[in-house]
């Protein structure tokens, strides 16, 4: 049956744990599924990661989406063209940015872990990403950190410390992935992308994500009255749930 694409309906997807395994590449099956879905409704991605990481994971498909919201939509693309970019540096200013970076580096210098690698703070367009083990760890070291952090709460303790020291900067500290913490201004969570979708006339916005519980980086958009939120448990579960909605 030929479908006419609904003009006011969009499905937006988180990336890690929803369309791919954490930091992994999208499977050919999920790719084909999204391509078929895009014939029925509009399709967008909203990820905490920056464009480079999302593009790696989407394996060449990143330009095909109606919308790609990287860094929660702080850097946004529509049909492959950039339409928006927010600036954390402008928001904080040089002084406060350096205060945060210096404090975070000092804190991390006191943390002892089974292993530590490099790239502890990534200064993105719209957020700091702070990783106690360092972003340049291997996949095996990443997996080991996930276990270690589950027991020792390394990131939760780090967040407590940051909250104590930076309560006045209007920042949110969010555990988005496996080895790091995202730091961004209040309101610059995934709900940030909804303004654009509303301006573009979408009335029915389905959101699919795996970290929808309080504290997870999908929670705010999942709960937002402008979206119909769906909790998924894996890429396969995403495909199943979407297929039921749009057979
Ligand atoms: O799942 C989204 C998160 O993905 C990465 O997290 P980690 O490397 O810790 O697994 C980061 O890009 C993070 O910013 C993002 O929220």
CSV table of C-alpha atoms and ligand atoms in Angstrom, one decimal:
chain,number,residue,atom,x,y,z
A,1,UNK,CA,0.0,0.0,0.0
A,2,UNK,CA,1.3,3.5,-0.9
A,3,UNK,CA,1.4,5.8,2.1
A,4,UNK,CA,1.0,9.6,2.0
A,5,UNK,CA,3.4,11.1,4.4
A,6,UNK,CA,1.6,12.8,7.4
A,7,UNK,CA,2.8,16.4,7.3
A,8,UNK,CA,2.1,17.2,11.0
A,9,UNK,CA,3.6,14.0,12.5
A,10,UNK,CA,7.2,13.3,13.4
A,11,UNK,CA,9.0,10.5,15.2
A,12,UNK,CA,12.2,11.7,16.9
A,13,UNK,CA,14.7,9.2,18.3
A,14,UNK,CA,17.5,9.2,20.8
A,15,UNK,CA,20.6,7.5,19.4
A,16,UNK,CA,22.5,5.4,22.0
A,17,UNK,CA,20.5,2.5,23.3
A,18,UNK,CA,17.5,3.5,21.1
A,19,UNK,CA,18.8,3.3,17.5
A,20,UNK,CA,22.2,1.8,18.2
A,21,UNK,CA,24.0,0.0,21.0
A,22,UNK,CA,25.9,2.6,23.1
A,23,UNK,CA,28.5,4.4,20.8
A,24,UNK,CA,28.1,1.7,18.2
A,25,UNK,CA,27.1,1.9,14.5
A,26,UNK,CA,23.5,1.6,13.4
A,27,UNK,CA,22.6,-1.9,12.0
A,28,UNK,CA,21.6,-2.3,8.3
A,29,UNK,CA,18.2,-3.5,9.5
A,30,UNK,CA,17.5,-0.4,11.6
A,31,UNK,CA,18.7,1.8,8.8
A,32,UNK,CA,16.3,0.1,6.3
A,33,UNK,CA,13.5,0.4,8.9
A,34,UNK,CA,14.0,4.2,9.3
A,35,UNK,CA,14.1,4.7,5.6
A,36,UNK,CA,10.8,2.9,5.3
A,37,UNK,CA,9.3,4.9,8.2
A,38,UNK,CA,10.3,8.2,6.6
A,39,UNK,CA,7.9,7.4,3.8
A,40,UNK,CA,5.1,7.5,6.3
A,41,UNK,CA,6.1,10.2,8.8
A,42,UNK,CA,8.9,12.7,9.3
A,43,UNK,CA,11.9,11.4,11.2
A,44,UNK,CA,14.4,13.1,13.3
A,45,UNK,CA,17.3,12.2,15.7
A,46,UNK,CA,18.1,14.0,19.0
A,47,UNK,CA,21.3,12.9,20.6
A,48,UNK,CA,23.5,14.3,23.4
A,49,UNK,CA,26.6,13.6,21.4
A,50,UNK,CA,28.2,16.0,18.9
A,51,UNK,CA,27.7,15.8,15.1
A,52,UNK,CA,31.0,13.9,14.5
A,53,UNK,CA,30.0,11.1,16.9
A,54,UNK,CA,26.4,10.9,15.7
A,55,UNK,CA,27.5,10.8,12.0
A,56,UNK,CA,30.0,8.0,12.8
A,57,UNK,CA,27.1,6.0,14.4
A,58,UNK,CA,24.7,6.7,11.5
A,59,UNK,CA,27.2,5.4,9.0
A,60,UNK,CA,26.4,7.8,6.2
A,61,UNK,CA,22.7,8.0,6.8
A,62,UNK,CA,22.9,11.3,8.9
A,63,UNK,CA,22.0,13.5,6.0
A,64,UNK,CA,18.9,11.6,5.1
A,65,UNK,CA,16.9,12.5,8.2
A,66,UNK,CA,14.4,15.3,8.1
A,67,UNK,CA,16.0,16.7,11.3
A,68,UNK,CA,19.3,15.9,13.1
A,69,UNK,CA,19.6,17.5,16.5
A,70,UNK,CA,23.1,17.0,17.8
A,71,UNK,CA,24.1,18.1,21.3
A,72,UNK,CA,20.4,18.0,22.2
A,73,UNK,CA,19.5,20.3,19.3
A,74,UNK,CA,22.1,23.0,20.2
A,75,UNK,CA,23.6,22.2,16.8
A,76,UNK,CA,20.6,21.4,14.5
A,77,UNK,CA,20.2,20.3,10.9
A,78,UNK,CA,17.2,20.2,8.7
A,79,UNK,CA,17.4,18.0,5.6
A,80,UNK,CA,21.2,18.1,5.9
A,81,UNK,CA,21.5,21.9,6.2
A,82,UNK,CA,22.6,23.5,9.5
A,83,UNK,CA,19.8,25.7,10.9
A,84,UNK,CA,20.9,26.5,14.4
A,85,UNK,CA,23.9,26.6,16.7
A,86,UNK,CA,24.0,27.6,20.4
A,87,UNK,CA,27.1,28.7,22.2
A,88,UNK,CA,28.0,27.5,25.7
A,89,UNK,CA,31.0,29.8,25.7
A,90,UNK,CA,28.8,32.9,25.0
A,91,UNK,CA,26.4,31.7,27.7
A,92,UNK,CA,29.0,31.3,30.4
A,93,UNK,CA,31.8,33.7,29.3
A,94,UNK,CA,35.5,33.0,29.4
A,95,UNK,CA,35.9,33.6,33.1
A,96,UNK,CA,33.2,31.2,34.3
A,97,UNK,CA,34.1,28.6,31.6
A,98,UNK,CA,37.7,28.5,32.9
A,99,UNK,CA,36.6,28.3,36.5
A,100,UNK,CA,34.6,25.2,35.6
A,101,UNK,CA,37.3,23.6,33.5
A,102,UNK,CA,40.0,24.2,36.1
A,103,UNK,CA,37.8,22.9,38.9
A,104,UNK,CA,36.8,19.8,37.0
A,105,UNK,CA,40.5,19.0,36.1
A,106,UNK,CA,41.5,19.5,39.7
A,107,UNK,CA,38.7,17.2,40.9
A,108,UNK,CA,39.6,14.5,38.3
A,109,UNK,CA,43.3,14.7,39.2
A,110,UNK,CA,42.3,13.3,42.7
A,111,UNK,CA,40.1,10.5,41.3
A,112,UNK,CA,41.8,7.0,41.2
A,113,UNK,CA,40.3,4.4,38.9
A,114,UNK,CA,41.5,1.0,37.6
A,115,UNK,CA,42.5,2.8,34.5
A,116,UNK,CA,42.6,6.4,33.2
A,117,UNK,CA,43.2,7.5,29.6
A,118,UNK,CA,43.0,10.9,27.9
A,119,UNK,CA,40.5,13.5,26.7
A,120,UNK,CA,38.8,14.2,30.1
A,121,UNK,CA,36.9,17.3,29.1
A,122,UNK,CA,35.4,17.9,25.6
A,123,UNK,CA,34.4,21.5,25.1
A,124,UNK,CA,31.5,21.2,22.6
A,125,UNK,CA,29.4,24.0,21.0
A,126,UNK,CA,26.6,23.6,23.5
A,127,UNK,CA,28.0,21.6,26.4
A,128,UNK,CA,31.0,20.3,28.3
A,129,UNK,CA,31.4,16.6,28.3
A,130,UNK,CA,33.4,15.4,31.3
A,131,UNK,CA,34.7,11.9,31.5
A,132,UNK,CA,36.6,10.5,34.6
A,133,UNK,CA,38.2,7.7,32.6
A,134,UNK,CA,38.8,9.9,29.5
A,135,UNK,CA,37.1,9.7,26.2
A,136,UNK,CA,40.1,8.0,24.5
A,137,UNK,CA,39.6,4.8,26.4
A,138,UNK,CA,39.1,1.6,24.4
A,139,UNK,CA,35.8,-0.3,24.1
A,140,UNK,CA,37.0,-2.9,26.7
A,141,UNK,CA,38.1,-0.1,29.1
A,142,UNK,CA,34.7,1.6,28.5
A,143,UNK,CA,32.8,-1.6,29.4
A,144,UNK,CA,35.0,-2.1,32.5
A,145,UNK,CA,34.3,1.5,33.6
A,146,UNK,CA,30.6,1.0,33.3
A,147,UNK,CA,30.8,-1.8,35.8
A,148,UNK,CA,33.1,0.1,38.1
A,149,UNK,CA,30.9,3.2,38.0
A,150,UNK,CA,27.8,1.1,38.8
A,151,UNK,CA,29.5,0.0,42.1
A,152,UNK,CA,31.5,3.0,43.0
A,153,UNK,CA,29.3,5.8,41.7
A,154,UNK,CA,32.2,7.8,40.3
A,155,UNK,CA,30.1,10.0,38.2
A,156,UNK,CA,27.4,10.6,40.8
A,157,UNK,CA,30.0,11.7,43.3
A,158,UNK,CA,31.6,14.0,40.7
A,159,UNK,CA,28.1,15.5,39.9
A,160,UNK,CA,27.5,16.1,43.7
A,161,UNK,CA,30.8,18.0,43.8
A,162,UNK,CA,30.1,20.1,40.7
A,163,UNK,CA,26.6,21.0,42.0
A,164,UNK,CA,28.1,22.2,45.3
A,165,UNK,CA,30.6,24.4,43.6
A,166,UNK,CA,28.6,25.7,40.6
A,167,UNK,CA,25.1,26.1,41.9
A,168,UNK,CA,25.1,29.8,40.7
A,169,UNK,CA,25.9,29.2,37.0
A,170,UNK,CA,22.5,27.8,36.0
A,171,UNK,CA,24.0,24.5,34.8
A,172,UNK,CA,22.6,21.0,34.6
A,173,UNK,CA,24.8,17.9,35.2
A,174,UNK,CA,23.4,14.9,33.3
A,175,UNK,CA,24.5,11.3,33.0
A,176,UNK,CA,23.7,10.8,29.3
A,177,UNK,CA,26.0,7.9,28.4
A,178,UNK,CA,28.3,5.4,29.9
A,179,UNK,CA,31.6,7.1,30.7
A,180,UNK,CA,30.8,10.8,31.0
A,181,UNK,CA,28.6,13.6,32.3
A,182,UNK,CA,27.1,16.3,30.1
A,183,UNK,CA,27.1,19.8,31.5
A,184,UNK,CA,24.9,22.5,29.9
A,185,UNK,CA,22.6,25.4,30.9
A,186,UNK,CA,19.2,24.7,32.3
A,187,UNK,CA,16.7,24.1,29.5
A,188,UNK,CA,19.4,23.1,27.0
A,189,UNK,CA,18.3,19.4,27.4
A,190,UNK,CA,16.6,17.5,24.7
A,191,UNK,CA,13.4,19.6,25.0
A,192,UNK,CA,15.5,22.4,23.3
A,193,UNK,CA,14.8,20.8,19.9
A,194,UNK,CA,11.0,21.1,20.3
A,195,UNK,CA,10.9,24.8,19.7
A,196,UNK,CA,12.1,24.2,16.1
A,197,UNK,CA,9.6,21.4,15.5
A,198,UNK,CA,6.7,23.6,16.8
A,199,UNK,CA,7.8,26.5,14.6
A,200,UNK,CA,7.7,24.1,11.7
A,201,UNK,CA,4.1,23.1,12.4
A,202,UNK,CA,4.4,19.6,13.9
A,203,UNK,CA,1.3,18.8,16.0
A,204,UNK,CA,2.1,15.1,16.8
A,205,UNK,CA,5.6,14.5,18.1
A,206,UNK,CA,6.5,11.0,19.1
A,207,UNK,CA,9.7,10.6,21.1
A,208,UNK,CA,11.5,7.3,21.6
A,209,UNK,CA,14.3,7.0,24.2
A,210,UNK,CA,15.9,4.5,26.6
A,211,UNK,CA,16.9,6.8,29.5
A,212,UNK,CA,13.5,8.2,30.2
A,213,UNK,CA,13.5,7.8,34.0
A,214,UNK,CA,14.3,10.8,36.3
A,215,UNK,CA,18.0,11.6,36.0
A,216,UNK,CA,18.3,10.1,32.5
A,217,UNK,CA,19.0,12.5,29.6
A,218,UNK,CA,15.7,11.5,27.8
A,219,UNK,CA,13.6,12.3,30.9
A,220,UNK,CA,12.7,15.9,30.2
A,221,UNK,CA,11.6,15.4,26.6
A,222,UNK,CA,9.8,12.2,27.4
A,223,UNK,CA,7.7,14.0,30.1
A,224,UNK,CA,7.2,17.2,28.0
A,225,UNK,CA,3.5,17.8,27.3
A,226,UNK,CA,4.5,18.6,23.7
A,227,UNK,CA,5.6,15.0,23.0
A,228,UNK,CA,4.1,11.5,23.2
A,229,UNK,CA,6.9,9.7,25.0
A,230,UNK,CA,7.9,6.1,24.5
A,231,UNK,CA,10.4,4.2,26.6
A,232,UNK,CA,12.4,1.6,24.7
A,233,UNK,CA,14.9,-1.0,25.9
A,234,UNK,CA,17.0,-1.6,22.8
A,235,UNK,CA,17.1,-0.9,19.0
A,236,UNK,CA,15.1,-4.0,18.4
A,237,UNK,CA,12.4,-2.8,20.9
A,238,UNK,CA,12.4,0.6,19.1
A,239,UNK,CA,11.7,-1.1,15.8
A,240,UNK,CA,8.9,-3.2,17.4
A,241,UNK,CA,7.2,-0.3,19.1
A,242,UNK,CA,7.3,2.0,16.0
A,243,UNK,CA,6.1,-0.8,13.8
A,244,UNK,CA,3.0,-1.2,16.0
A,245,UNK,CA,2.3,2.6,15.8
A,246,UNK,CA,2.9,2.9,12.1
A,247,UNK,CA,2.2,-0.6,10.5
B,1,LIG,O1,24.2,8.6,24.8
B,1,LIG,C1,24.4,10.0,24.6
B,1,LIG,C2,25.8,10.3,25.3
B,1,LIG,O2,26.8,9.7,24.5
B,1,LIG,C3,28.1,9.9,24.9
B,1,LIG,O3,28.2,9.4,26.2
B,1,LIG,P1,29.4,8.3,26.7
B,1,LIG,O4,30.5,8.5,25.9
B,1,LIG,O5,29.6,8.7,28.2
B,1,LIG,O6,28.7,7.0,26.6
B,1,LIG,C4,28.5,11.3,25.0
B,1,LIG,O7,28.6,11.8,23.7
B,1,LIG,C5,27.4,12.1,25.8
B,1,LIG,O8,27.6,13.5,25.6
B,1,LIG,C6,26.0,11.8,25.3
B,1,LIG,O9,25.0,12.4,26.1
